[in-house]
Each structure stands twice: as structure tokens, then as C-alpha cells.
Short mmCIF file of C-alpha atoms in Angstrom, two decimals:
data_model
loop_
_atom_site.label_atom_id
_atom_site.label_comp_id
_atom_site.label_asym_id
_atom_site.label_seq_id
_atom_site.Cartn_x
_atom_site.Cartn_y
_atom_site.Cartn_z
CA MET A 3 4.69 -26.65 -2.51
CA VAL A 4 4.00 -27.84 0.92
CA ALA A 5 0.07 -27.47 1.56
CA ILE A 6 -0.50 -24.18 3.61
CA GLU A 7 -2.59 -25.00 6.87
CA ASN A 8 -3.88 -22.56 9.43
CA GLY A 9 -2.25 -24.32 12.35
CA ILE A 10 -3.45 -26.47 15.09
CA GLY A 11 -7.40 -25.93 15.69
CA GLY A 12 -7.46 -22.99 13.09
CA GLU A 13 -5.25 -20.80 15.31
CA PHE A 14 -3.51 -18.06 13.64
CA LYS A 15 0.05 -17.04 14.10
CA PHE A 16 1.43 -14.07 12.27
CA LEU A 17 4.94 -13.42 11.35
CA ILE A 18 4.98 -9.53 10.24
CA TYR A 19 7.94 -7.85 8.86
CA GLY A 20 8.00 -3.99 8.84
CA ARG A 21 8.01 -3.23 12.63
CA THR A 22 9.33 0.15 12.30
CA GLY A 23 7.14 0.93 9.14
CA TRP A 24 3.80 2.72 8.91
CA ILE A 25 1.86 -0.32 7.75
CA GLY A 26 3.52 -2.86 9.92
CA GLY A 27 2.78 -1.03 12.78
CA LEU A 28 -0.93 -0.74 12.02
CA LEU A 29 -1.00 -4.45 11.21
CA GLY A 30 0.41 -5.11 14.88
CA ASN A 31 -2.23 -3.04 16.28
CA LEU A 32 -5.13 -4.72 14.42
CA CYS A 33 -3.66 -8.13 15.43
CA SER A 34 -3.93 -7.23 18.97
CA LYS A 35 -7.45 -5.81 18.65
CA GLN A 36 -8.53 -8.84 17.00
CA GLY A 37 -6.73 -11.33 19.30
CA ILE A 38 -4.56 -12.76 16.73
CA SER A 39 -1.26 -13.86 17.81
CA TYR A 40 1.69 -12.42 16.04
CA GLU A 41 5.53 -11.19 16.23
CA TYR A 42 7.43 -9.10 14.33
CA GLY A 43 10.57 -10.41 12.46
CA HIS A 44 13.93 -9.67 13.34
CA GLY A 45 15.80 -10.47 10.53
CA ARG A 46 16.77 -8.48 7.57
CA LEU A 47 14.99 -9.55 4.19
CA GLU A 48 17.86 -10.11 2.21
CA ASN A 49 19.47 -12.31 4.84
CA ARG A 50 18.04 -15.96 4.42
CA SER A 51 19.58 -17.57 7.43
CA GLN A 52 18.12 -14.81 9.65
CA LEU A 53 14.80 -15.29 7.98
CA GLU A 54 14.94 -19.00 8.58
CA ALA A 55 15.60 -18.37 12.32
CA ASP A 56 12.73 -16.05 12.50
CA ILE A 57 10.32 -18.88 11.17
CA ALA A 58 11.79 -21.50 13.44
CA ALA A 59 11.32 -19.31 16.29
CA VAL A 60 8.07 -18.05 15.83
CA LYS A 61 6.41 -20.87 13.97
CA PRO A 62 3.98 -18.70 12.05
CA THR A 63 0.81 -19.69 9.96
CA HIS A 64 1.18 -16.64 7.66
CA VAL A 65 3.91 -14.07 6.92
CA PHE A 66 3.03 -10.59 6.10
CA ASN A 67 5.77 -8.27 4.41
CA ALA A 68 5.27 -4.44 5.19
CA ALA A 69 9.23 -3.74 4.99
CA GLY A 70 10.92 -2.19 2.07
CA VAL A 71 12.51 0.80 0.93
CA THR A 72 10.17 4.00 -0.18
CA GLY A 73 12.77 6.71 0.67
CA ARG A 74 12.82 9.72 2.93
CA PRO A 75 11.53 11.85 2.67
CA ASN A 76 10.10 10.63 -0.67
CA VAL A 77 10.73 8.12 -3.51
CA ASP A 78 13.60 10.55 -4.80
CA TRP A 79 15.85 9.01 -2.26
CA CYS A 80 15.70 6.00 -4.25
CA GLU A 81 16.98 7.64 -7.36
CA SER A 82 20.42 8.34 -5.70
CA HIS A 83 20.26 5.05 -3.63
CA LYS A 84 19.80 2.22 -6.27
CA VAL A 85 21.71 -0.46 -4.96
CA GLU A 86 19.97 -0.13 -1.53
CA THR A 87 16.54 0.23 -3.33
CA ILE A 88 17.37 -3.14 -5.13
CA ARG A 89 18.68 -5.00 -1.97
CA ALA A 90 15.37 -4.21 -0.05
CA ASN A 91 12.95 -4.30 -2.61
CA VAL A 92 13.78 -6.90 -4.98
CA ILE A 93 16.34 -9.24 -3.17
CA GLY A 94 14.83 -8.77 0.17
CA THR A 95 11.09 -9.50 -1.02
CA LEU A 96 12.54 -12.44 -3.23
CA THR A 97 14.61 -14.08 -0.55
CA LEU A 98 11.33 -13.84 1.97
CA ALA A 99 8.94 -15.29 -0.67
CA ASP A 100 11.37 -18.11 -1.57
CA VAL A 101 11.84 -18.90 2.18
CA CYS A 102 8.17 -18.84 3.03
CA ARG A 103 7.59 -21.30 -0.15
CA GLU A 104 10.17 -23.75 1.27
CA HIS A 105 8.43 -23.64 4.55
CA GLY A 106 4.76 -23.88 2.92
CA LEU A 107 3.64 -20.32 4.06
CA LEU A 108 1.54 -18.13 2.54
CA LEU A 109 3.28 -14.64 2.13
CA ILE A 110 0.69 -11.40 2.03
CA ASN A 111 2.96 -8.81 0.33
CA TYR A 112 2.04 -5.28 0.42
CA ALA A 113 3.44 -3.80 -2.87
CA THR A 114 2.38 -0.74 -4.93
CA GLY A 115 0.13 0.25 -7.66
CA CYS A 116 2.31 3.12 -8.66
CA ILE A 117 3.65 1.20 -11.29
CA PHE A 118 0.99 2.34 -13.93
CA GLU A 119 0.16 5.63 -15.48
CA TYR A 120 -2.72 6.74 -17.70
CA ASP A 121 -2.27 5.79 -21.50
CA SER A 122 -4.26 5.71 -24.56
CA ALA A 123 -6.13 2.57 -23.47
CA HIS A 124 -6.57 3.86 -20.06
CA PRO A 125 -7.21 7.65 -20.40
CA LEU A 126 -7.64 9.84 -17.36
CA GLY A 127 -11.55 9.94 -16.50
CA SER A 128 -12.42 7.07 -18.99
CA GLY A 129 -13.27 4.67 -15.91
CA LYS A 130 -11.20 2.33 -17.52
CA GLY A 131 -8.70 0.94 -14.76
CA PHE A 132 -5.67 -1.40 -15.15
CA LEU A 133 -6.34 -4.77 -14.18
CA GLU A 134 -4.43 -7.35 -12.24
CA ASN A 135 -2.83 -8.87 -15.26
CA ASP A 136 -1.85 -5.69 -17.25
CA LYS A 137 1.65 -5.21 -17.83
CA PRO A 138 3.42 -2.18 -15.88
CA ASN A 139 3.91 0.80 -17.96
CA PHE A 140 5.42 3.24 -15.50
CA THR A 141 9.13 3.49 -14.81
CA GLY A 142 9.69 6.89 -14.42
CA SER A 143 11.07 6.52 -10.79
CA TYR A 144 13.48 3.89 -9.56
CA TYR A 145 11.37 2.93 -6.76
CA SER A 146 8.50 2.02 -9.38
CA LYS A 147 10.96 0.13 -11.53
CA THR A 148 12.18 -2.01 -8.86
CA LYS A 149 8.51 -2.70 -7.72
CA ALA A 150 7.46 -3.80 -11.18
CA MET A 151 10.40 -6.17 -11.56
CA VAL A 152 9.85 -7.76 -8.36
CA GLU A 153 5.97 -8.23 -9.04
CA GLU A 154 6.72 -9.79 -12.45
CA LEU A 155 9.18 -12.21 -10.65
CA LEU A 156 6.78 -12.93 -7.78
CA LYS A 157 4.14 -14.04 -10.17
CA GLU A 158 5.97 -17.36 -10.28
CA TYR A 159 5.41 -18.08 -6.49
CA ASP A 160 2.26 -19.66 -5.76
CA ASN A 161 2.55 -18.95 -2.05
CA VAL A 162 2.44 -15.07 -2.42
CA CYS A 163 -0.39 -12.50 -2.15
CA THR A 164 0.39 -9.45 -3.76
CA LEU A 165 -1.51 -6.30 -2.65
CA ARG A 166 -1.04 -3.35 -4.82
CA VAL A 167 -1.51 -0.48 -2.30
CA ARG A 168 -1.67 3.14 -3.83
CA MET A 169 -1.04 6.57 -2.21
CA PRO A 170 -2.28 5.11 1.49
CA ILE A 171 -4.57 7.11 3.50
CA SER A 172 -5.30 6.72 7.09
CA SER A 173 -7.56 8.29 9.74
CA ASP A 174 -4.12 9.50 11.60
CA LEU A 175 -3.72 13.09 9.93
CA THR A 176 -0.62 13.50 12.20
CA ASN A 177 1.12 10.80 10.43
CA PRO A 178 3.65 12.61 7.63
CA ARG A 179 3.21 9.40 5.26
CA ASN A 180 -0.55 9.86 5.21
CA PHE A 181 -1.39 11.05 1.62
CA ILE A 182 -3.89 13.68 3.12
CA THR A 183 -1.52 14.74 5.39
CA LYS A 184 1.31 15.05 2.83
CA ILE A 185 -0.86 17.03 0.28
CA SER A 186 -2.31 19.44 3.02
CA ARG A 187 1.22 20.51 3.62
CA TYR A 188 2.30 21.06 0.29
CA GLU A 189 2.82 24.64 -0.97
CA LYS A 190 1.31 23.43 -4.34
CA VAL A 191 -0.56 20.32 -5.29
CA VAL A 192 -1.34 19.00 -8.79
CA ASN A 193 -4.83 17.77 -9.10
CA ILE A 194 -5.14 14.57 -10.55
CA PRO A 195 -7.85 11.96 -10.17
CA ASN A 196 -6.17 8.57 -8.71
CA SER A 197 -6.97 5.43 -7.14
CA MET A 198 -6.07 5.48 -3.37
CA THR A 199 -6.17 3.07 -0.44
CA VAL A 200 -7.97 3.85 2.78
CA LEU A 201 -5.89 1.62 5.15
CA ASP A 202 -8.22 1.82 8.11
CA GLU A 203 -10.96 -0.27 5.71
CA LEU A 204 -8.48 -2.27 3.93
CA LEU A 205 -5.72 -3.33 6.19
CA PRO A 206 -8.51 -5.49 8.28
CA ILE A 207 -9.26 -7.05 4.47
CA SER A 208 -5.79 -8.14 4.19
CA ILE A 209 -5.84 -9.85 7.49
CA GLU A 210 -9.07 -11.47 6.20
CA MET A 211 -7.39 -12.53 2.97
CA ALA A 212 -4.50 -14.40 4.61
CA LYS A 213 -7.30 -16.11 6.63
CA ARG A 214 -9.00 -17.06 3.41
CA ASN A 215 -5.28 -18.29 1.86
CA LEU A 216 -6.07 -15.95 -1.04
CA ARG A 217 -3.04 -15.72 -3.66
CA GLY A 218 -2.13 -13.91 -6.54
CA ILE A 219 -2.03 -10.15 -7.50
CA TRP A 220 -4.90 -7.97 -6.29
CA ASN A 221 -5.54 -4.16 -6.88
CA PHE A 222 -5.70 -3.12 -3.38
CA THR A 223 -7.55 0.17 -3.39
CA ASN A 224 -10.78 1.58 -3.19
CA PRO A 225 -13.12 1.47 -6.12
CA GLY A 226 -13.34 4.57 -8.21
CA ILE A 227 -10.86 7.60 -8.19
CA ILE A 228 -10.64 10.80 -6.27
CA SER A 229 -8.74 13.99 -6.98
CA HIS A 230 -6.27 15.74 -4.88
CA ASN A 231 -8.52 18.89 -4.84
CA GLU A 232 -11.64 16.66 -3.99
CA ILE A 233 -9.74 15.56 -0.93
CA LEU A 234 -8.75 18.93 -0.07
CA GLU A 235 -12.19 20.31 -0.23
CA LEU A 236 -13.23 17.76 2.08
CA TYR A 237 -10.55 18.47 4.35
CA LYS A 238 -11.75 22.27 4.37
CA LYS A 239 -15.09 21.03 4.90
CA TYR A 240 -14.38 18.68 7.85
CA ILE A 241 -11.12 19.78 9.50
CA ASP A 242 -10.24 23.37 8.78
CA SER A 243 -12.69 25.82 7.04
CA ASN A 244 -9.88 28.59 6.69
CA PHE A 245 -7.58 25.67 4.58
CA LYS A 246 -6.45 27.13 1.42
CA TRP A 247 -4.23 25.56 -1.52
CA SER A 248 -3.11 26.35 -4.88
CA ASN A 249 -2.60 24.12 -7.79
CA PHE A 250 0.25 23.72 -10.35
CA THR A 251 0.54 21.53 -13.38
CA LEU A 252 2.66 18.40 -13.93
CA GLU A 253 5.38 20.64 -15.98
CA GLU A 254 5.60 22.72 -12.90
CA GLN A 255 5.57 19.85 -10.45
CA ALA A 256 8.51 18.18 -12.69
CA LYS A 257 10.84 21.32 -11.70
CA VAL A 258 10.71 20.53 -8.15
CA ILE A 259 10.99 16.65 -8.04
CA VAL A 260 13.77 14.23 -9.11
CA ALA A 261 11.51 11.55 -10.51
CA PRO A 262 8.20 11.74 -12.12
CA ARG A 263 5.23 10.32 -10.15
CA SER A 264 2.75 7.73 -11.24
CA ASN A 265 -0.78 8.76 -11.53
CA ASN A 266 -3.29 6.06 -12.74
CA GLU A 267 -6.75 4.21 -12.05
CA LEU A 268 -6.76 0.70 -10.81
CA ASP A 269 -9.49 -1.66 -11.58
CA ALA A 270 -10.64 -2.81 -8.04
CA SER A 271 -13.66 -5.08 -9.15
CA LYS A 272 -11.87 -8.27 -8.29
CA LEU A 273 -11.43 -7.28 -4.75
CA SER A 274 -14.85 -5.97 -4.63
CA LYS A 275 -16.17 -9.29 -5.79
CA GLU A 276 -14.57 -11.07 -2.98
CA PHE A 277 -15.49 -8.20 -0.49
CA PRO A 278 -18.89 -6.65 -1.59
CA GLU A 279 -18.95 -4.40 1.37
CA LEU A 280 -16.02 -2.48 0.13
CA LEU A 281 -16.73 1.30 0.04
CA SER A 282 -15.87 3.55 -2.89
CA ILE A 283 -12.84 5.79 -2.52
CA LYS A 284 -14.89 8.98 -1.72
CA GLU A 285 -17.40 7.24 0.87
CA SER A 286 -14.48 5.30 2.58
CA VAL A 287 -12.39 8.60 2.90
CA ILE A 288 -15.31 10.38 4.65
CA LYS A 289 -16.45 7.50 6.76
CA TYR A 290 -13.19 6.39 8.00
CA VAL A 291 -10.89 9.62 7.98
CA PHE A 292 -12.96 12.80 7.84
CA GLU A 293 -16.08 12.04 9.89
CA PRO A 294 -13.98 10.46 13.00
CA ASN A 295 -11.58 13.52 12.75
CA LYS A 296 -14.79 15.95 12.56
CA ARG A 297 -15.99 14.51 15.67
CA VAL A 298 -12.73 14.69 17.55
CA LEU A 299 -12.46 18.37 16.76
CA GLU A 300 -16.09 19.19 17.88
CA HIS A 301 -15.58 17.87 21.49
#
């Protein structure tokens, strides 16, 4: 593999895929704020020649992949669109990784941690989370199945940094992709503790990871777990004192969704060791989401 360099004089130039996506948009905003030069890719991930053209035009030092299919309105879409899901999530991601490797470029790939579920070795509430080298054990949804497949194949690429995002949260409570916004609008919610990713804190860390040329798989979540009810209690405390919700069981939930959902705890100690300032999930949600929104509401 060609040695990865940071460009002339340490200057960075990022090529980002996922212009119309949530994470892709946030990444562009972050680069603008930090004064990092960036451009969005125009090529489709599964089209090698288009990716080659993007790299030739942009001449990036790093590539970020925030593109892919999650389904609208949710991952149930993937159950009835399997070929489209494979094309974007497997063929597209692998093609981009391969093209980047040929050009000596590090690929920061936003993946998912929804490829695990609590089991006898990692029981709910045990505090024992899944590690980066654990084998995925959740194939309940086709989306998760394709993500587990591509993660396994990407292990062979020494130019890829795979970031396992889970139940992403942001300070923008109007965004329908935001996990907090989603569950605040549901008629009923399950109440299961999970690992989650506060994007306001972690996306800047992913940029720093690119600058440090970090590789391999990373559980890209805040340390610890938080339950749906804990989040909604904070929502009631900070955002809407009249807010009410009701719970239902996994069995009841199964009747209104097509594919099962992943519930797990990921061990974030590898990320915490690299970034010791990383806040626990509850601290992060309060600092980056609820406190700022509370202040907005008070004015």
C-alpha cells in the first residue's frame, strides 16, 4: 500500500461521501467551522470510474464515507429492497475502500454497531460490552446483516478506519433521524439500555482520528449505556415538563415492525483510551443536547 500522507505542509483536504445524508451534512459544517478544505463526492459508491474521477478532481488527503442505505422511514425498508441495500452498503463501500487503497488514501467509514445483541456472554446490565474484535451476533434485520458482512471484509483493508455508530443523537431536536426525536414521537417505546453516539461530541473526534491516521475497527459510542426511559425523563426535565410516554415490551414491539432491532452495549474503552476527555453517554447527552436546548427554550 502507498504510504498515507497529510498532503503538502500538513494541509488537509477531505473528500466526503454522503452530501444529502445527516452525518455527511454535519461533517461538512464541522470542516467549514474548523477551516478544513473539503468537497463532497459526486460519484455513486458502486461506480468505480466515478470514484476515480472524484479523487482525480479533488486530490484529497483523506476520504470520509457517510453514504449508504438505512431505509426510509426506517430499516424495515431494507427487508423489501435487498438488492439496493447490497449495492449501496456492500458493493459501494467495498469499491470505495478498494479505490482509496489504490490511491494510498485513508478511508474513515461510518459504520454501525447494530450488529450485536445482548447474549449470555454479554447480558443486559452486566457492564460487559462487545469489543472491536468480537464476532457480530445480530442478523435480525437485513440492514444489520449487510453491515456485518461488509465490516468483516473491510478488515482486510489496512487503509480503513471503521467507526461503529449506534442510535445517533444530536442537539438538533427537529431532525427526524435523531434518536431522541424519534422516540419522543413514538406512541410507545421499549425501555432497554443501549450504547449510543452523541454526534456533537463524536464527529469532531472522527476528524481528529483522520488527522492521526487511525485505522481498524472502533466502537464509536460514548462510554456506558442509557435507556429509552432515562432519555425521555431528561426530555421531560429539560424540554417539555408535560411530556408523557408509555412503554411496551419487545414482544409487543415485534407486532408493529418488520425486522427485529438490535439492543447492545459496546465497550468504548479503546476510544476512551485514545480520547480520555470522552464523556459518558448520560453526561454527553446532558451537555451537548439537553442543556443547550434548555437555554434556547428559556430565552
